[in-house]
Tab-separated table of C-alpha atoms in Angstrom:
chain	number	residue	atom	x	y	z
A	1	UNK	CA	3.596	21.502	27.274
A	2	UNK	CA	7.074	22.815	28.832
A	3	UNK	CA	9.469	23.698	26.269
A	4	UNK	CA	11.946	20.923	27.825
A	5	UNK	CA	9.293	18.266	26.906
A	6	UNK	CA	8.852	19.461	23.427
A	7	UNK	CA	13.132	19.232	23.344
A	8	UNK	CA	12.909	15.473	24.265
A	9	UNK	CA	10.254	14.758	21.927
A	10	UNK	CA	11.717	16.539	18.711
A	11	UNK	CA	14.954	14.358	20.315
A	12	UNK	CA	13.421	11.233	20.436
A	13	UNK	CA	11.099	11.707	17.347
A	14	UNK	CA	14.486	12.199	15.296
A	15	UNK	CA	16.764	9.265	17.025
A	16	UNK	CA	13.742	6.793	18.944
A	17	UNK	CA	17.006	4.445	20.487
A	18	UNK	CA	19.080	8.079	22.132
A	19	UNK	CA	19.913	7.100	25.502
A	20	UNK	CA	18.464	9.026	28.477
A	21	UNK	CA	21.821	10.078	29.318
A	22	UNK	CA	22.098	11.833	26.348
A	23	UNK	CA	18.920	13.478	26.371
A	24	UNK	CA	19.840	14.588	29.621
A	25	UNK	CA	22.995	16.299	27.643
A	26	UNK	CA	21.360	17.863	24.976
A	27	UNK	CA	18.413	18.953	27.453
A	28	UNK	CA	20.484	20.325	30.405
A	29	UNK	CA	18.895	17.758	32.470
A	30	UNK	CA	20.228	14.484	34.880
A	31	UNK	CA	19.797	11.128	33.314
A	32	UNK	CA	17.100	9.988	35.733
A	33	UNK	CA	15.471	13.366	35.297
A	34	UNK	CA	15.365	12.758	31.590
A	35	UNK	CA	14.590	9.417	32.398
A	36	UNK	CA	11.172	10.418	34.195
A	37	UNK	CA	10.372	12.840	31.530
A	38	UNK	CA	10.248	10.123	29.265
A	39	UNK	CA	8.219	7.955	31.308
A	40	UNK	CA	5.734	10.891	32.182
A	41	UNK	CA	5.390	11.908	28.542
A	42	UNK	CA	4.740	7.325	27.686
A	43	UNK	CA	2.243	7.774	30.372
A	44	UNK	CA	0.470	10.874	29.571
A	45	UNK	CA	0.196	9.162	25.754
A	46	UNK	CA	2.010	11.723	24.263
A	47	UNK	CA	4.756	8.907	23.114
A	48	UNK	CA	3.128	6.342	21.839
A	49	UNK	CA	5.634	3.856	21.516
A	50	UNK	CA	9.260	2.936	19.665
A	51	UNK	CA	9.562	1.466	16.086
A	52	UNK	CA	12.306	0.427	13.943
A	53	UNK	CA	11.728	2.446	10.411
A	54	UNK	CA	12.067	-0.577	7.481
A	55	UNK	CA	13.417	0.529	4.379
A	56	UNK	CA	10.751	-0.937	1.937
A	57	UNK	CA	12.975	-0.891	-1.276
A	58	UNK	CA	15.502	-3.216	0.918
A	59	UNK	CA	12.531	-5.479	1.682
A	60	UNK	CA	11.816	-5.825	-2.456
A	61	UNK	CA	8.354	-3.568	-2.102
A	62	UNK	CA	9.991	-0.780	-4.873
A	63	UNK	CA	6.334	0.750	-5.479
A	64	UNK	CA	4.673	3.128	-3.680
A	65	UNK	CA	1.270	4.419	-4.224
A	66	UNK	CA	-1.530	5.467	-2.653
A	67	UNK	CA	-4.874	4.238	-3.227
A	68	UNK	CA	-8.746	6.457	-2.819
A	69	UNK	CA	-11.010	4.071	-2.378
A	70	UNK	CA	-14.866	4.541	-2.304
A	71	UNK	CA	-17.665	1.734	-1.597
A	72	UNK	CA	-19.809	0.498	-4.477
A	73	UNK	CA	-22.660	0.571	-2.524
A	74	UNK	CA	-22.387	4.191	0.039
A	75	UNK	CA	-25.494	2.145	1.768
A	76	UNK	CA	-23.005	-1.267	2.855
A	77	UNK	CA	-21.536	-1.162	6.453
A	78	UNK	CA	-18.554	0.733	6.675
A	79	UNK	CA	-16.406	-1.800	7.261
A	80	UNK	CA	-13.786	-1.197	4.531
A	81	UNK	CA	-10.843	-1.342	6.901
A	82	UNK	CA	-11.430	-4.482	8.440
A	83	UNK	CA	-12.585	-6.394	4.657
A	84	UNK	CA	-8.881	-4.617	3.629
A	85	UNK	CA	-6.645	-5.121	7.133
A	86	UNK	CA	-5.395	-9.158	6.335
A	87	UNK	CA	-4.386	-7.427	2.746
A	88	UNK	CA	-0.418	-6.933	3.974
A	89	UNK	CA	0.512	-4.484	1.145
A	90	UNK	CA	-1.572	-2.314	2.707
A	91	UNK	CA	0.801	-0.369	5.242
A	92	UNK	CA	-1.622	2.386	6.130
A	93	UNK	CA	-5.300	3.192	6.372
A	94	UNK	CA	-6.464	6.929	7.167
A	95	UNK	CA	-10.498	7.543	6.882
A	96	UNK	CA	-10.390	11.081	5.098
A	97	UNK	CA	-12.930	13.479	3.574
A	98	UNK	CA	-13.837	14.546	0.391
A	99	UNK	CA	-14.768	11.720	-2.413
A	100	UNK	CA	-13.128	8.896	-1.384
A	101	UNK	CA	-13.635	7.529	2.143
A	102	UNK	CA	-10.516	6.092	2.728
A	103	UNK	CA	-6.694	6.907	1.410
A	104	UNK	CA	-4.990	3.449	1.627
A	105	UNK	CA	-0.590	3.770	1.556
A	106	UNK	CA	0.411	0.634	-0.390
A	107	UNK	CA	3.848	-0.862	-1.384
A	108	UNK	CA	4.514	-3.888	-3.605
A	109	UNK	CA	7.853	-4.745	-5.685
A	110	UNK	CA	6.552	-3.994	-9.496
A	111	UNK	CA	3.839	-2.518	-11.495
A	112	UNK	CA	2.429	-5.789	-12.397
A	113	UNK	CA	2.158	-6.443	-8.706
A	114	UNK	CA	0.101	-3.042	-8.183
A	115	UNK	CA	-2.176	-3.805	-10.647
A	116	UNK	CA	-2.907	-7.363	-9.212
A	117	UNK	CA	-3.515	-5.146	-5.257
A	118	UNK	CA	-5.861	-3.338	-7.035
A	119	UNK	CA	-8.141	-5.886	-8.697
A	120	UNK	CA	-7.581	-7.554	-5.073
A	121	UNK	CA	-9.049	-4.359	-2.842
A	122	UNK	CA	-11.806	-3.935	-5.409
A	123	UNK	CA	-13.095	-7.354	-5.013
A	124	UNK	CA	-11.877	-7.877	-1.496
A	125	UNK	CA	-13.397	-4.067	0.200
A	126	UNK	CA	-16.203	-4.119	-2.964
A	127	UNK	CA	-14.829	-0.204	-3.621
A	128	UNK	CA	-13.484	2.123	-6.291
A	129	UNK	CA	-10.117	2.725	-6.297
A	130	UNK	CA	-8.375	6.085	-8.033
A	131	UNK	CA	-4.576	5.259	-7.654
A	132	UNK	CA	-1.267	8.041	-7.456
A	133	UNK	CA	2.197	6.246	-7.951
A	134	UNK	CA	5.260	7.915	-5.568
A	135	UNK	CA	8.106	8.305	-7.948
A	136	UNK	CA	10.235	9.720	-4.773
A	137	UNK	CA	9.994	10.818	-1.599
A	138	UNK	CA	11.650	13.727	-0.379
A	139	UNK	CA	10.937	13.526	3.261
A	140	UNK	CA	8.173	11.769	5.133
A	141	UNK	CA	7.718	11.564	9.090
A	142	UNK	CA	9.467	14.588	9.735
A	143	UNK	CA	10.890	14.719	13.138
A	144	UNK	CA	8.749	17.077	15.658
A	145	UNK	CA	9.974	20.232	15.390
A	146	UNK	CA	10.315	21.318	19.304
């Protein structure tokens, strides 16, 4: 990848609304030049799209955590994302390695609430669930780097 690609990703990966006019600034390059990098880097699927970042404290969900969880039966389908996907507290599903077969990223507003997502993905997915709480959050989705 060119080294003025990698500038307009770690550009856009920090600020996902900058104008092509000023990525054309910071990159040395025209506006519709760093217009068409853009589009060739959408296109190639290198960007995958543009999201608005939601603060979850602001929307009431206060707790973090994230959840291992492991079928009761290693034999069942492995369908544990799709029995788990209608389950909105659920913000992320990653398939991992190592005990567990999926790492779930939860948020709800309270403790209470936690405990009453867990006794929900146990009977909902039929898993185990081993649970860490976030108690902050230094940095997460760290721009790209360039």
């Amino acid at each position: 990848m060119e080294k003025i690609d990698q500038q307009i990703l770690a550009l856009l990966s920090g600020d996902g609304r900058m104008s092509y006019t000023d990525i054309g600034k910071a990159t040395g390059l025209s506006t519709s030049a760093a217009q068409q990098r853009v589009r060739r880097l959408e296109q190639r699927g290198v960007i995958l799209g543009y999201t608005a970042r939601l603060n979850p404290v602001a929307l009431g969900r206060t707790l973090t955590a994230f959840v291992e969880v492991t079928p009761l039966d290693p034999g069942q389908p492995d369908d544990i994302p799709d029995r788990l996907a209608p389950i909105e507290e659920v913000v992320s599903c990653y398939s991992i390695a190592g005990d567990a077969n999926y790492l779930l990223k939860v948020q709800v507003g309270t403790p209470l609430d936690l405990e009453h997502l867990l006794l929900r993905l146990r009977t909902t997915g039929n898993v185990t669930t081993h649970t860490t709480l976030v108690l902050s959050v230094p940095y997460e989705e760290r721009p790209f780097p360039g």
